[in-house]
Coordinates of N, CA and C in Angstrom, one line a residue:
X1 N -94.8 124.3 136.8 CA -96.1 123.7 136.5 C -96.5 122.6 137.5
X2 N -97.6 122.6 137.7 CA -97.9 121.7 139.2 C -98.3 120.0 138.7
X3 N -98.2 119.1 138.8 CA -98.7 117.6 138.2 C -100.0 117.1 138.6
X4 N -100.9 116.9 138.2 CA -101.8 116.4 138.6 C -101.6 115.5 139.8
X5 N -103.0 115.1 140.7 CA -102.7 114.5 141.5 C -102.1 114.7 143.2
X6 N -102.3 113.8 144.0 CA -101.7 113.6 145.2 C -100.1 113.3 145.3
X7 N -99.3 113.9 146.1 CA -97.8 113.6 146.6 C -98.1 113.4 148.0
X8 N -96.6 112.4 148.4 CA -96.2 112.2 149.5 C -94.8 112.5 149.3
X9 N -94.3 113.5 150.2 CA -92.9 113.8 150.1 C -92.6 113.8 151.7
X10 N -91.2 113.2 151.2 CA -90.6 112.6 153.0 C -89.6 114.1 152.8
X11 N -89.4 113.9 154.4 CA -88.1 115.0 154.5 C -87.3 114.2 155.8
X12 N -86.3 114.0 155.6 CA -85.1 113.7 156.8 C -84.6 114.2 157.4
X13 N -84.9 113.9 158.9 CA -84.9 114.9 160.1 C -83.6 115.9 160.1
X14 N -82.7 115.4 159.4 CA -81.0 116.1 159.0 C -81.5 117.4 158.6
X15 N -82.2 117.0 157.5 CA -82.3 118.4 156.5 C -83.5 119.6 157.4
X16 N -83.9 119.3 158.3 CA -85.2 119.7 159.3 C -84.5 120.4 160.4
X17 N -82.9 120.2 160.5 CA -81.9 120.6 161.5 C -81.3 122.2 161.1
X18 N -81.7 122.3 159.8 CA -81.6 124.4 159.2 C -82.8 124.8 159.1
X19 N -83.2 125.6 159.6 CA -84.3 126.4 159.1 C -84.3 126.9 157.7
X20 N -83.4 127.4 157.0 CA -82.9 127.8 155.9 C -83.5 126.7 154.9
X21 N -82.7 125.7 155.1 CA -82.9 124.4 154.3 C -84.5 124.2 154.4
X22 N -85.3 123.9 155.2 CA -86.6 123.9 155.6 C -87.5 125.3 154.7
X23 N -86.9 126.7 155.1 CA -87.5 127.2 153.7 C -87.5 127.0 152.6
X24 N -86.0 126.7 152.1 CA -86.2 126.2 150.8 C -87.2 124.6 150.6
X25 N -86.9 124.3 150.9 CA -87.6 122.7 151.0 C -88.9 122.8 150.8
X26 N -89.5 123.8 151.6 CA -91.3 124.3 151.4 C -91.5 124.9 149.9
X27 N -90.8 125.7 149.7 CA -90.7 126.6 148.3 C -90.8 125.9 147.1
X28 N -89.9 124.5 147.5 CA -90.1 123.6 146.1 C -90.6 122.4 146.1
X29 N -91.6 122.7 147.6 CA -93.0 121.8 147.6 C -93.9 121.7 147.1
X30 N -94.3 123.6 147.5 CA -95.4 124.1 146.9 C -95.9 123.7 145.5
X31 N -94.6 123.9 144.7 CA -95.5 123.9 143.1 C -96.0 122.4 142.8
X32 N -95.0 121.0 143.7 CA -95.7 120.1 143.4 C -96.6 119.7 143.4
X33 N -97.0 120.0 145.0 CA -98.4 119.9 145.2 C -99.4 120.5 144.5
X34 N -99.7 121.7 144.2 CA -99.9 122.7 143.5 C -101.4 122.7 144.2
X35 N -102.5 122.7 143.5 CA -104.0 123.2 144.1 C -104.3 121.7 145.0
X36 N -104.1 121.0 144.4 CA -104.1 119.5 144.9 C -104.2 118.9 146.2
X37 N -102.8 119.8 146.6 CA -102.2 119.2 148.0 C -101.3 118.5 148.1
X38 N -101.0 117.5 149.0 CA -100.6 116.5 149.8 C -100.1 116.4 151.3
X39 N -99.6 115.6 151.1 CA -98.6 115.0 151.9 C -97.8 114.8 152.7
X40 N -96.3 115.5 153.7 CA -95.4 116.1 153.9 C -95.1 115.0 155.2
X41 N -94.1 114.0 155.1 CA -93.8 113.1 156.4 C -92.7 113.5 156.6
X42 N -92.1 113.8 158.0 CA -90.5 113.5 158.5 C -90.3 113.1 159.5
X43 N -88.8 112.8 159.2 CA -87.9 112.0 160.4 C -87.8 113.2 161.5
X44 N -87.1 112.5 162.4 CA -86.8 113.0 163.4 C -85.4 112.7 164.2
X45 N -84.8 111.8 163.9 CA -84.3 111.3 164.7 C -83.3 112.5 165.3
X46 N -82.6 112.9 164.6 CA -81.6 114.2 165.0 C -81.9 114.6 165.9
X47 N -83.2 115.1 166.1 CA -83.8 116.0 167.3 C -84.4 115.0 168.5
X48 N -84.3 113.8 168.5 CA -84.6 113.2 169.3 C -83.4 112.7 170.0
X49 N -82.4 112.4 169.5 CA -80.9 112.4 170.0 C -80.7 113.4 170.8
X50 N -80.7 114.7 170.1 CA -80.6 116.0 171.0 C -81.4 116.4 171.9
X51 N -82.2 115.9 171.9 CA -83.6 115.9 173.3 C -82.9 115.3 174.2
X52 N -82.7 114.1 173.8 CA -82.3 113.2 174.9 C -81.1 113.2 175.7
X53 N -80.0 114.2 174.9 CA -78.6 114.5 175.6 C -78.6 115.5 176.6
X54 N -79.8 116.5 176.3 CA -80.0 117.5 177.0 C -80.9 117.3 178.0
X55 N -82.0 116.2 177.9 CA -82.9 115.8 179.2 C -83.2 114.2 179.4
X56 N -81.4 113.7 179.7 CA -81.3 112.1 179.5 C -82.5 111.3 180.7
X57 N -83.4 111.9 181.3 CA -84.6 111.1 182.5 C -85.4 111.2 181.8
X58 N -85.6 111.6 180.4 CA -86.7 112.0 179.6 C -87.2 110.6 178.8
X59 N -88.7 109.7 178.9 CA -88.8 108.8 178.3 C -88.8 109.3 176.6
X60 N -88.2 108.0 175.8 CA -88.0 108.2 174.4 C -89.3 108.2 173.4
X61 N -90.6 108.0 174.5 CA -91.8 108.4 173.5 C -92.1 109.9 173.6
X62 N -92.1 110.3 174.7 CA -92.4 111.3 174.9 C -91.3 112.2 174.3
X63 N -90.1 112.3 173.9 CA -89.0 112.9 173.3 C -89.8 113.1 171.7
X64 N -90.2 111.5 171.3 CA -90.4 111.0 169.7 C -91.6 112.4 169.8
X65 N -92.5 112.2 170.7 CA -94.1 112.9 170.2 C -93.3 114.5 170.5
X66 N -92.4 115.1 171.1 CA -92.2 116.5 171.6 C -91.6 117.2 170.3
X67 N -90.9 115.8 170.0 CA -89.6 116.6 168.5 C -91.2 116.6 167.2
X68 N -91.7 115.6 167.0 CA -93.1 115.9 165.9 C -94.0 116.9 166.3
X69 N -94.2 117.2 167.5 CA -94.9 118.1 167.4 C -94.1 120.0 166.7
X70 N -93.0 120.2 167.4 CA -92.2 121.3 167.3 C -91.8 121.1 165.6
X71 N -91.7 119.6 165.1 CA -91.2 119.7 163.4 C -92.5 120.3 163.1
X72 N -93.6 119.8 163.3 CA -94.9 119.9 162.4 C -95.5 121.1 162.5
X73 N -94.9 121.4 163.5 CA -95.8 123.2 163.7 C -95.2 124.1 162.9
X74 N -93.4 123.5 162.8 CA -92.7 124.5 162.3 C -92.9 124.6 160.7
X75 N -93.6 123.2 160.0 CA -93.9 122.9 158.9 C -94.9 123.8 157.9
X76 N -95.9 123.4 159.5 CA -97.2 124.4 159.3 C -97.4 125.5 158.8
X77 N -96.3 126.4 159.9 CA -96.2 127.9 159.8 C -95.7 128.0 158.7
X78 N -94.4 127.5 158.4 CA -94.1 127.8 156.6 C -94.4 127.6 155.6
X79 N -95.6 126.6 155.7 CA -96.5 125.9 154.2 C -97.5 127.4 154.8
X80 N -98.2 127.6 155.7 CA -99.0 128.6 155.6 C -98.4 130.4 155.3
X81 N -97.2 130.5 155.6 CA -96.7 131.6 155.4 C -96.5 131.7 153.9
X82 N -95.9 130.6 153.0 CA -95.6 130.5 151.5 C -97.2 130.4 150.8
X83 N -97.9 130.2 151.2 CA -98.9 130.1 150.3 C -100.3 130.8 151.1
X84 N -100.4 130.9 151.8 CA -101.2 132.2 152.3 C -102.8 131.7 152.1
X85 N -103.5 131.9 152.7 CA -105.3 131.8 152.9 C -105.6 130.3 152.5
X86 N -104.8 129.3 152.5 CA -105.0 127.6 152.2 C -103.7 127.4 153.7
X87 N -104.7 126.3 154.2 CA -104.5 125.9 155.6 C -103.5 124.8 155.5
X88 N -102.6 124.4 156.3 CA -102.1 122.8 156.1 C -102.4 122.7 157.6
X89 N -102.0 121.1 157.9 CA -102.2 120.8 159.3 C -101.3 120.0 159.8
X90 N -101.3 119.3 161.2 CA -100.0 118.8 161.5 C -101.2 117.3 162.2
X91 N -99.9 116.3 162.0 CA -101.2 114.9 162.8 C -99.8 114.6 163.1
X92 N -99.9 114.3 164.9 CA -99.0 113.7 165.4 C -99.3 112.1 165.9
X93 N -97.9 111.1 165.6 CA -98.9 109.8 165.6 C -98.0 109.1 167.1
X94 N -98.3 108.1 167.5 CA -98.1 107.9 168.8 C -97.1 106.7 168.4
X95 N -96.3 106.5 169.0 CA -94.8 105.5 169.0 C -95.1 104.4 170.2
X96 N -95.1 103.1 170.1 CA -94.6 102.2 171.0 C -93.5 101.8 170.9
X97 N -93.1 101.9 172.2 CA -91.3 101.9 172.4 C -91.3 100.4 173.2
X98 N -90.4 99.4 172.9 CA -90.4 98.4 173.5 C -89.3 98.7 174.9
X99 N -90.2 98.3 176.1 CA -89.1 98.7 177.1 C -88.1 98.0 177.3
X100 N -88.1 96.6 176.8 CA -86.7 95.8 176.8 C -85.6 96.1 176.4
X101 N -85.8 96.9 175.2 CA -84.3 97.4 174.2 C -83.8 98.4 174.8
X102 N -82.8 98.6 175.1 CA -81.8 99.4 175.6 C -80.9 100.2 174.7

């Protein structure tokens, strides 16, 4: 049964590392949100680690915006595949990286 109201549910970039896991994860999103909607934020970091081992000249904003874009599309496609003719969308947000930190 679905709750009234708006959610925000986080997912951590770990669990975003199985596809598997990510279907299930959508599956038992759906009913919260239910006609309602919401929400859906995640980490990243995993895959921004793994960007960077594999293309270490690569700056770390442009890594942060490459890995959200590839999570959020992949989010997309399976909130839209699970629940069919209702849209979801992806908003990618922009990171200031301080260049001092090393």
């Amino acid at each position: 049964m679905a709750m009234a109201g708006r959610w925000t549910i986080a997912l951590g970039g770990h669990v975003l590392l199985d596809p598997e896991v990510v279907r299930r994860a959508i599956r038992a999103i759906i009913p919260i949100f239910g006609n309602q909607g919401g929400v859906i934020v995640h980490g990243n970091g995993p895959q921004v680690g793994n960007l960077l081992l594999q293309t270490p000249k690569l700056l770390i904003d442009v890594a942060v915006a490459e890995t959200q874009a590839l999570i959020g599309y992949e989010l997309v496609r399976q909130l839209d595949a699970a629940v069919g003719g209702r849209r979801a969308i992806a908003i990618l947000s922009r990171v200031l990286v301080n260049p001092e930190i090393t």
